[in-house]
């Protein structure tokens, strides 16, 4: 996909003295007191900001935080804690500018300001043209660097990309797209995807899209239970969606027709209750009792899948394969995580639970690329063109 890269503009000296407006995704989790509990997205946004500063630009950065009501400022919606954390990380003080839409503020070359939560502006969510027109006037160059919000067509993620004099991709957005392209568009084979989670329904379009492309589709969690049912196995009281058996069967058949496979677990870890202290019993997949809950894949299955992952050329990972938050049911996810870490395959991972598993097993450095996108990452796996890339491609033409 064609788009202008901010790094190229900077290298060509085109950002010097310019007003650069960066849309980042600084939507980080906070505790009840407003403390930031996880700052990956802030860290990931700094290279674009530093790039703009180094290029001699006057830098404005904005993001949404949560889902506030437009036009109604509440202290908990403020980006102030984000500015503080970013300031610490960049070793400079970062001013927060409120009520900025009409441009009643100044920012000098070499300075960076954080423009208050963009979802407080009336018209942001629905990308109203009046707002987009004002946003475009604030800058000379618009930099879209918010991969986590690249699936939304809002004022600061889409409207401004149409109205700004120049619209380009920041280094994070570009890196995400490059990594995803490497994994899905022209992958080193075999390409193995792991799609796990509680429901087939929420990931059906992803499973269908991947079934056309991947060599192996490893399913886990409640999704695997539905596939086990489709394969004629009993799953007791386990979470599953019997209504979607037809769709699961169609995915298995589509894969088979291409000489690819959906490995069905041969052993599982069961319990009689969903609890951290529930007794865990390893069983053959054919021996699941009527009152059993399947909470993880079994050790034989995990070892076989690990072998496949070690032989893969490319791995796409979304979702833990068991209830890894409970020690008795974490083995499957842990073995998969370690296999990905040890594999020479190019690996890409995304999604909240997946990132939590990566952090738990300390394999951050051994995964080829960790996406900052939640919903955006999933939409890319579905094969959708995200609004961010559609509009940036149009502006590059
Ligand atoms: C996310 O956290 O997934 C992104 O920041 C997008 O947020 P949204 O779902 O509120 O648009
Ligand atoms: Mg919040």
CSV table of C-alpha atoms and ligand atoms in Angstrom, one decimal:
chain,number,residue,atom,x,y,z
A,1,UNK,CA,0.0,0.0,0.0
A,2,UNK,CA,1.2,3.4,-1.0
A,3,UNK,CA,1.4,6.2,1.5
A,4,UNK,CA,3.7,9.2,2.3
A,5,UNK,CA,6.1,8.4,5.2
A,6,UNK,CA,6.8,11.2,7.7
A,7,UNK,CA,10.4,9.8,8.0
A,8,UNK,CA,10.9,10.6,4.3
A,9,UNK,CA,9.5,14.2,4.7
A,10,UNK,CA,11.9,14.7,7.6
A,11,UNK,CA,14.9,13.3,5.7
A,12,UNK,CA,14.1,15.7,2.9
A,13,UNK,CA,14.0,18.7,5.3
A,14,UNK,CA,10.3,19.3,4.6
A,15,UNK,CA,9.3,19.4,8.2
A,16,UNK,CA,11.7,22.2,9.3
A,17,UNK,CA,9.8,25.1,10.8
A,18,UNK,CA,6.5,23.5,9.9
A,19,UNK,CA,3.4,23.0,12.1
A,20,UNK,CA,3.2,19.2,12.5
A,21,UNK,CA,0.0,17.7,13.9
A,22,UNK,CA,0.5,14.1,15.2
A,23,UNK,CA,-2.5,11.9,15.9
A,24,UNK,CA,-1.2,9.3,18.3
A,25,UNK,CA,-3.0,6.6,20.2
A,26,UNK,CA,-2.3,7.4,23.9
A,27,UNK,CA,-5.4,5.6,25.1
A,28,UNK,CA,-3.7,3.8,28.0
A,29,UNK,CA,-5.3,1.9,30.9
A,30,UNK,CA,-5.6,3.8,34.2
A,31,UNK,CA,-6.6,2.7,37.7
A,32,UNK,CA,-9.4,4.3,39.6
A,33,UNK,CA,-7.1,7.1,40.9
A,34,UNK,CA,-6.1,7.9,37.3
A,35,UNK,CA,-2.6,6.4,37.5
A,36,UNK,CA,-1.4,4.9,34.2
A,37,UNK,CA,-1.1,1.2,34.7
A,38,UNK,CA,0.5,0.3,31.3
A,39,UNK,CA,2.4,2.8,29.1
A,40,UNK,CA,3.3,0.8,26.0
A,41,UNK,CA,1.3,3.1,23.7
A,42,UNK,CA,3.0,6.2,25.2
A,43,UNK,CA,6.4,4.7,24.6
A,44,UNK,CA,5.5,3.6,21.1
A,45,UNK,CA,4.3,7.1,20.2
A,46,UNK,CA,7.6,8.9,21.2
A,47,UNK,CA,9.7,8.1,18.1
A,48,UNK,CA,7.3,10.1,15.8
A,49,UNK,CA,7.3,13.1,18.2
A,50,UNK,CA,11.1,12.9,18.6
A,51,UNK,CA,11.4,12.7,14.8
A,52,UNK,CA,9.4,15.8,14.3
A,53,UNK,CA,11.3,17.7,17.0
A,54,UNK,CA,14.6,16.6,15.5
A,55,UNK,CA,13.4,17.8,12.1
A,56,UNK,CA,12.8,21.3,13.5
A,57,UNK,CA,9.0,21.2,13.5
A,58,UNK,CA,6.5,22.9,15.9
A,59,UNK,CA,4.8,19.8,17.2
A,60,UNK,CA,1.2,19.2,18.3
A,61,UNK,CA,0.2,15.8,19.5
A,62,UNK,CA,-3.3,14.6,20.3
A,63,UNK,CA,-5.1,11.4,21.2
A,64,UNK,CA,-8.4,10.2,22.6
A,65,UNK,CA,-8.5,8.8,26.1
A,66,UNK,CA,-11.5,6.6,26.7
A,67,UNK,CA,-14.9,7.4,25.3
A,68,UNK,CA,-15.9,10.8,26.8
A,69,UNK,CA,-19.0,12.7,26.0
A,70,UNK,CA,-18.2,15.4,23.4
A,71,UNK,CA,-18.4,18.9,24.6
A,72,UNK,CA,-18.4,17.9,28.3
A,73,UNK,CA,-15.0,18.1,30.0
A,74,UNK,CA,-14.5,15.9,33.0
A,75,UNK,CA,-11.2,15.8,34.8
A,76,UNK,CA,-10.9,12.0,34.4
A,77,UNK,CA,-10.9,12.4,30.6
A,78,UNK,CA,-7.9,14.7,30.7
A,79,UNK,CA,-4.6,13.8,29.0
A,80,UNK,CA,-2.7,15.5,31.8
A,81,UNK,CA,-1.4,12.2,33.3
A,82,UNK,CA,-0.3,11.1,29.8
A,83,UNK,CA,1.6,14.4,29.4
A,84,UNK,CA,3.3,13.8,32.7
A,85,UNK,CA,4.4,10.3,31.8
A,86,UNK,CA,5.5,11.4,28.3
A,87,UNK,CA,7.4,14.2,29.8
A,88,UNK,CA,9.3,11.8,32.1
A,89,UNK,CA,10.1,9.5,29.2
A,90,UNK,CA,11.2,12.3,26.9
A,91,UNK,CA,12.9,14.3,29.7
A,92,UNK,CA,11.2,17.5,29.0
A,93,UNK,CA,8.0,19.3,30.2
A,94,UNK,CA,5.0,18.9,28.0
A,95,UNK,CA,2.2,21.5,28.1
A,96,UNK,CA,-1.4,20.4,27.8
A,97,UNK,CA,-3.6,22.7,25.7
A,98,UNK,CA,-7.3,22.7,26.2
A,99,UNK,CA,-10.0,24.1,23.8
A,100,UNK,CA,-7.6,24.1,20.9
A,101,UNK,CA,-9.8,23.5,17.9
A,102,UNK,CA,-9.9,27.2,16.8
A,103,UNK,CA,-6.1,27.5,17.0
A,104,UNK,CA,-6.0,29.9,19.9
A,105,UNK,CA,-2.6,28.7,21.2
A,106,UNK,CA,1.0,29.0,20.1
A,107,UNK,CA,3.7,26.3,19.6
A,108,UNK,CA,7.2,27.2,18.5
A,109,UNK,CA,9.6,25.1,16.4
A,110,UNK,CA,11.4,22.7,18.7
A,111,UNK,CA,8.4,22.6,21.1
A,112,UNK,CA,5.8,19.9,21.7
A,113,UNK,CA,2.4,20.4,23.1
A,114,UNK,CA,-0.3,17.9,23.9
A,115,UNK,CA,-3.7,18.9,22.7
A,116,UNK,CA,-6.4,17.8,25.2
A,117,UNK,CA,-8.4,14.6,24.6
A,118,UNK,CA,-9.7,15.0,21.0
A,119,UNK,CA,-12.9,13.1,21.7
A,120,UNK,CA,-14.0,16.1,23.8
A,121,UNK,CA,-14.4,18.1,20.5
A,122,UNK,CA,-17.9,18.2,19.1
A,123,UNK,CA,-18.0,16.3,15.8
A,124,UNK,CA,-14.9,14.1,16.4
A,125,UNK,CA,-16.6,10.7,16.6
A,126,UNK,CA,-18.9,11.3,13.6
A,127,UNK,CA,-16.1,13.2,11.7
A,128,UNK,CA,-18.2,16.3,11.0
A,129,UNK,CA,-16.9,18.3,8.1
A,130,UNK,CA,-17.0,21.6,10.1
A,131,UNK,CA,-14.6,20.1,12.6
A,132,UNK,CA,-12.4,18.5,9.9
A,133,UNK,CA,-12.1,21.9,8.2
A,134,UNK,CA,-10.8,23.5,11.4
A,135,UNK,CA,-8.4,20.7,12.1
A,136,UNK,CA,-6.8,20.9,8.7
A,137,UNK,CA,-6.0,24.6,9.3
A,138,UNK,CA,-4.0,23.9,12.4
A,139,UNK,CA,-1.1,22.3,10.6
A,140,UNK,CA,1.1,22.1,7.6
A,141,UNK,CA,1.6,18.4,7.9
A,142,UNK,CA,-0.7,15.8,9.4
A,143,UNK,CA,1.0,12.7,10.8
A,144,UNK,CA,-1.2,9.7,11.4
A,145,UNK,CA,0.6,7.5,13.9
A,146,UNK,CA,-2.3,6.0,15.8
A,147,UNK,CA,-2.4,2.4,14.7
A,148,UNK,CA,-4.6,1.5,17.6
A,149,UNK,CA,-7.2,3.9,16.3
A,150,UNK,CA,-6.6,3.3,12.6
A,151,UNK,CA,-9.9,1.4,12.2
A,152,UNK,CA,-11.9,4.5,13.2
A,153,UNK,CA,-12.9,7.2,10.8
A,154,UNK,CA,-13.1,10.2,13.2
A,155,UNK,CA,-12.1,13.8,13.0
A,156,UNK,CA,-8.5,13.4,14.0
A,157,UNK,CA,-8.0,10.0,12.4
A,158,UNK,CA,-9.7,10.7,9.0
A,159,UNK,CA,-11.2,14.1,8.5
A,160,UNK,CA,-8.0,16.0,9.1
A,161,UNK,CA,-6.2,13.6,6.7
A,162,UNK,CA,-8.5,15.0,4.0
A,163,UNK,CA,-8.2,18.6,4.9
A,164,UNK,CA,-4.5,19.0,6.0
A,165,UNK,CA,-2.1,20.3,3.3
A,166,UNK,CA,-0.1,17.1,3.6
A,167,UNK,CA,-1.1,13.8,5.2
A,168,UNK,CA,1.3,11.0,5.9
A,169,UNK,CA,2.0,8.0,8.1
A,170,UNK,CA,4.1,8.2,11.2
A,171,UNK,CA,6.8,5.7,12.0
A,172,UNK,CA,4.6,3.5,14.3
A,173,UNK,CA,1.7,3.4,11.8
A,174,UNK,CA,4.2,2.5,9.0
A,175,UNK,CA,6.0,-0.1,11.1
A,176,UNK,CA,2.7,-1.8,12.0
A,177,UNK,CA,1.7,-1.9,8.3
A,178,UNK,CA,5.1,-3.2,7.2
A,179,UNK,CA,5.0,-6.0,9.8
A,180,UNK,CA,1.4,-7.0,9.0
A,181,UNK,CA,2.3,-7.0,5.3
A,182,UNK,CA,5.3,-9.2,5.9
A,183,UNK,CA,3.1,-11.6,7.9
A,184,UNK,CA,0.1,-11.8,5.7
A,185,UNK,CA,0.7,-10.4,2.2
A,186,UNK,CA,3.9,-12.1,1.3
A,187,UNK,CA,4.7,-14.5,4.2
A,188,UNK,CA,7.6,-17.0,4.5
A,189,UNK,CA,5.7,-20.3,4.7
A,190,UNK,CA,4.5,-22.3,6.4
A,191,UNK,CA,2.3,-19.5,7.8
A,192,UNK,CA,0.6,-20.6,11.0
A,193,UNK,CA,-2.0,-18.5,12.8
A,194,UNK,CA,-3.2,-18.9,16.4
A,195,UNK,CA,-6.7,-17.6,16.9
A,196,UNK,CA,-8.0,-18.1,20.4
A,197,UNK,CA,-10.6,-16.5,22.6
A,198,UNK,CA,-13.9,-17.2,24.2
A,199,UNK,CA,-16.2,-17.0,21.2
A,200,UNK,CA,-16.2,-18.1,17.5
A,201,UNK,CA,-18.8,-15.4,16.8
A,202,UNK,CA,-16.5,-12.5,17.6
A,203,UNK,CA,-13.7,-13.9,15.5
A,204,UNK,CA,-15.6,-15.7,12.8
A,205,UNK,CA,-14.6,-13.3,10.0
A,206,UNK,CA,-11.0,-13.5,11.0
A,207,UNK,CA,-11.1,-17.4,10.9
A,208,UNK,CA,-12.8,-17.2,7.5
A,209,UNK,CA,-10.2,-14.8,6.1
A,210,UNK,CA,-7.3,-16.7,7.5
A,211,UNK,CA,-8.7,-20.0,6.3
A,212,UNK,CA,-8.0,-18.7,2.7
A,213,UNK,CA,-4.4,-17.9,3.5
A,214,UNK,CA,-2.7,-19.8,6.3
A,215,UNK,CA,-1.1,-23.3,6.2
A,216,UNK,CA,-2.1,-24.0,9.8
A,217,UNK,CA,-4.9,-22.5,11.9
A,218,UNK,CA,-4.5,-23.2,15.6
A,219,UNK,CA,-7.7,-22.5,17.5
A,220,UNK,CA,-7.9,-22.2,21.3
A,221,UNK,CA,-10.2,-21.3,24.2
A,222,UNK,CA,-13.9,-21.4,23.6
A,223,UNK,CA,-13.3,-21.2,19.9
A,224,UNK,CA,-11.4,-24.6,20.1
A,225,UNK,CA,-14.4,-26.1,22.0
A,226,UNK,CA,-16.7,-25.2,19.2
A,227,UNK,CA,-14.3,-26.8,16.7
A,228,UNK,CA,-14.0,-29.9,18.9
A,229,UNK,CA,-17.8,-30.2,18.7
A,230,UNK,CA,-17.6,-29.8,14.9
A,231,UNK,CA,-15.1,-32.6,14.9
A,232,UNK,CA,-17.6,-34.9,16.7
A,233,UNK,CA,-16.0,-34.7,20.2
A,234,UNK,CA,-17.9,-34.2,23.5
A,235,UNK,CA,-17.0,-31.0,25.5
A,236,UNK,CA,-19.2,-31.4,28.6
A,237,UNK,CA,-20.2,-28.0,30.1
A,238,UNK,CA,-17.4,-26.1,28.3
A,239,UNK,CA,-18.0,-22.7,26.8
A,240,UNK,CA,-19.0,-23.1,23.1
A,241,UNK,CA,-21.4,-21.9,20.5
A,242,UNK,CA,-23.3,-24.9,19.0
A,243,UNK,CA,-25.1,-22.5,16.7
A,244,UNK,CA,-21.9,-21.9,14.8
A,245,UNK,CA,-21.0,-25.6,14.2
A,246,UNK,CA,-21.8,-25.1,10.5
A,247,UNK,CA,-19.4,-22.2,10.2
A,248,UNK,CA,-16.7,-24.0,12.1
A,249,UNK,CA,-17.1,-27.1,9.8
A,250,UNK,CA,-16.9,-24.8,6.8
A,251,UNK,CA,-13.6,-23.4,8.0
A,252,UNK,CA,-12.2,-26.9,8.6
A,253,UNK,CA,-13.3,-27.9,5.1
A,254,UNK,CA,-12.0,-24.8,3.4
A,255,UNK,CA,-8.6,-25.5,5.0
A,256,UNK,CA,-8.6,-29.2,4.0
A,257,UNK,CA,-9.4,-28.3,0.4
A,258,UNK,CA,-6.2,-26.2,0.3
A,259,UNK,CA,-4.1,-29.0,1.9
A,260,UNK,CA,-4.0,-26.9,5.1
A,261,UNK,CA,-5.2,-28.0,8.6
A,262,UNK,CA,-7.0,-26.9,11.8
A,263,UNK,CA,-5.4,-29.2,14.4
A,264,UNK,CA,-8.0,-30.4,16.9
A,265,UNK,CA,-6.7,-30.9,20.4
A,266,UNK,CA,-6.0,-34.6,21.3
A,267,UNK,CA,-5.8,-33.9,25.0
A,268,UNK,CA,-7.2,-31.2,27.3
A,269,UNK,CA,-7.1,-30.0,30.9
A,270,UNK,CA,-10.5,-30.1,32.6
A,271,UNK,CA,-12.0,-28.9,35.8
A,272,UNK,CA,-15.4,-29.2,37.5
A,273,UNK,CA,-15.5,-25.4,38.1
A,274,UNK,CA,-14.1,-22.2,36.6
A,275,UNK,CA,-11.8,-21.2,39.5
A,276,UNK,CA,-8.1,-20.7,40.2
A,277,UNK,CA,-8.2,-23.5,42.8
A,278,UNK,CA,-10.2,-26.0,40.8
A,279,UNK,CA,-8.6,-29.4,40.5
A,280,UNK,CA,-7.0,-29.7,37.0
A,281,UNK,CA,-7.3,-33.1,35.3
A,282,UNK,CA,-5.5,-34.0,32.0
A,283,UNK,CA,-7.8,-36.1,29.8
A,284,UNK,CA,-7.8,-37.5,26.3
A,285,UNK,CA,-10.1,-35.3,24.1
A,286,UNK,CA,-12.3,-38.3,23.7
A,287,UNK,CA,-12.8,-38.7,27.5
A,288,UNK,CA,-14.4,-35.4,28.4
A,289,UNK,CA,-17.2,-36.0,30.9
A,290,UNK,CA,-20.6,-34.3,30.9
A,291,UNK,CA,-19.8,-32.2,33.9
A,292,UNK,CA,-16.3,-31.2,32.7
A,293,UNK,CA,-15.1,-27.7,31.7
A,294,UNK,CA,-12.2,-27.6,29.3
A,295,UNK,CA,-9.8,-24.8,30.5
A,296,UNK,CA,-6.6,-25.5,28.6
A,297,UNK,CA,-5.1,-27.7,25.9
A,298,UNK,CA,-3.3,-30.8,27.2
A,299,UNK,CA,0.4,-31.3,27.3
A,300,UNK,CA,0.5,-33.7,24.2
A,301,UNK,CA,-1.4,-31.2,22.1
A,302,UNK,CA,0.8,-28.3,23.4
A,303,UNK,CA,4.0,-30.2,22.5
A,304,UNK,CA,2.7,-31.0,19.0
A,305,UNK,CA,1.6,-27.4,18.3
A,306,UNK,CA,5.0,-26.2,19.7
A,307,UNK,CA,6.7,-28.4,17.1
A,308,UNK,CA,4.6,-26.9,14.3
A,309,UNK,CA,5.4,-23.4,15.5
A,310,UNK,CA,9.1,-24.1,15.6
A,311,UNK,CA,8.9,-25.2,11.9
A,312,UNK,CA,6.8,-22.3,10.8
A,313,UNK,CA,8.2,-19.5,8.5
A,314,UNK,CA,5.6,-16.9,9.8
A,315,UNK,CA,3.4,-16.9,12.9
A,316,UNK,CA,0.4,-14.7,13.6
A,317,UNK,CA,-0.8,-14.8,17.2
A,318,UNK,CA,-4.0,-13.5,18.7
A,319,UNK,CA,-5.3,-15.0,21.9
A,320,UNK,CA,-4.2,-17.3,24.7
A,321,UNK,CA,-5.2,-21.0,24.3
A,322,UNK,CA,-6.3,-21.6,27.9
A,323,UNK,CA,-7.2,-19.8,31.1
A,324,UNK,CA,-3.5,-18.7,31.5
A,325,UNK,CA,-4.4,-16.4,34.4
A,326,UNK,CA,-4.9,-19.5,36.6
A,327,UNK,CA,-1.6,-21.4,37.2
A,328,UNK,CA,-3.3,-24.8,36.8
A,329,UNK,CA,-4.5,-23.9,33.3
A,330,UNK,CA,-1.6,-21.9,31.9
A,331,UNK,CA,0.6,-24.6,30.5
A,332,UNK,CA,-0.8,-24.5,27.0
A,333,UNK,CA,-0.4,-20.8,26.6
A,334,UNK,CA,3.1,-20.9,28.2
A,335,UNK,CA,4.3,-23.7,25.9
A,336,UNK,CA,2.9,-21.8,22.8
A,337,UNK,CA,4.6,-18.6,24.0
A,338,UNK,CA,7.9,-20.3,24.5
A,339,UNK,CA,7.7,-22.1,21.1
A,340,UNK,CA,7.0,-18.7,19.4
A,341,UNK,CA,10.0,-17.3,21.3
A,342,UNK,CA,12.2,-20.2,20.2
A,343,UNK,CA,11.0,-20.3,16.6
A,344,UNK,CA,13.1,-18.7,13.9
A,345,UNK,CA,9.8,-17.7,12.2
A,346,UNK,CA,8.8,-14.0,11.8
A,347,UNK,CA,6.1,-13.6,14.4
A,348,UNK,CA,3.5,-10.9,14.9
A,349,UNK,CA,1.2,-10.7,18.0
A,350,UNK,CA,-1.6,-8.4,19.0
A,351,UNK,CA,-4.7,-8.1,21.2
A,352,UNK,CA,-4.9,-7.3,24.9
A,353,UNK,CA,-4.9,-10.8,26.3
A,354,UNK,CA,-2.1,-11.8,24.0
A,355,UNK,CA,0.1,-8.9,25.2
A,356,UNK,CA,-0.6,-9.9,28.8
A,357,UNK,CA,0.6,-13.5,28.0
A,358,UNK,CA,3.7,-12.1,26.3
A,359,UNK,CA,4.5,-10.0,29.3
A,360,UNK,CA,3.8,-12.9,31.8
A,361,UNK,CA,6.2,-15.2,30.0
A,362,UNK,CA,8.7,-12.4,29.3
A,363,UNK,CA,9.1,-13.1,25.6
A,364,UNK,CA,8.7,-9.5,24.4
A,365,UNK,CA,12.1,-9.4,22.8
A,366,UNK,CA,11.6,-12.8,21.0
A,367,UNK,CA,8.4,-11.8,19.2
A,368,UNK,CA,9.1,-10.3,15.8
A,369,UNK,CA,6.5,-7.5,16.1
A,370,UNK,CA,4.1,-6.7,18.9
A,371,UNK,CA,1.2,-4.7,17.6
A,372,UNK,CA,-0.2,-1.7,19.6
A,373,UNK,CA,-3.6,-2.3,18.1
A,374,UNK,CA,-6.5,-4.1,19.7
A,375,UNK,CA,-9.6,-3.8,17.5
A,376,UNK,CA,-7.4,-2.4,14.7
A,377,UNK,CA,-5.2,-5.5,14.7
A,378,UNK,CA,-8.2,-7.7,14.5
A,379,UNK,CA,-9.7,-5.8,11.6
A,380,UNK,CA,-6.5,-6.2,9.7
A,381,UNK,CA,-6.6,-9.9,10.3
A,382,UNK,CA,-10.1,-9.9,8.9
A,383,UNK,CA,-8.6,-8.6,5.7
A,384,UNK,CA,-10.2,-5.1,5.9
A,385,UNK,CA,-8.5,-2.0,4.6
A,386,UNK,CA,-8.4,0.3,7.6
A,387,UNK,CA,-9.8,3.9,7.0
A,388,UNK,CA,-6.3,5.3,8.0
A,389,UNK,CA,-4.6,3.5,5.1
A,390,UNK,CA,-7.4,4.2,2.6
A,391,UNK,CA,-7.2,7.9,3.2
A,392,UNK,CA,-3.4,8.1,3.4
A,393,UNK,CA,-3.2,6.2,0.1
A,394,UNK,CA,-5.6,8.6,-1.5
A,395,UNK,CA,-3.5,11.6,-0.2
A,396,UNK,CA,-0.3,10.0,-1.6
A,397,UNK,CA,-1.7,9.6,-5.1
B,1,LIG,C1,-8.2,0.9,21.6
B,1,LIG,O1,-8.0,1.1,22.8
B,1,LIG,O2,-8.5,-0.2,21.1
B,1,LIG,C2,-8.1,2.2,20.7
B,1,LIG,O3,-7.5,3.2,21.4
B,1,LIG,C3,-9.4,2.5,20.1
B,1,LIG,O4,-10.3,2.9,21.1
B,1,LIG,P1,-11.9,2.9,20.8
B,1,LIG,O5,-12.3,1.5,20.7
B,1,LIG,O6,-12.6,3.7,21.9
B,1,LIG,O7,-12.1,3.6,19.5
B,2,LIG,MG1,-10.2,4.9,30.4
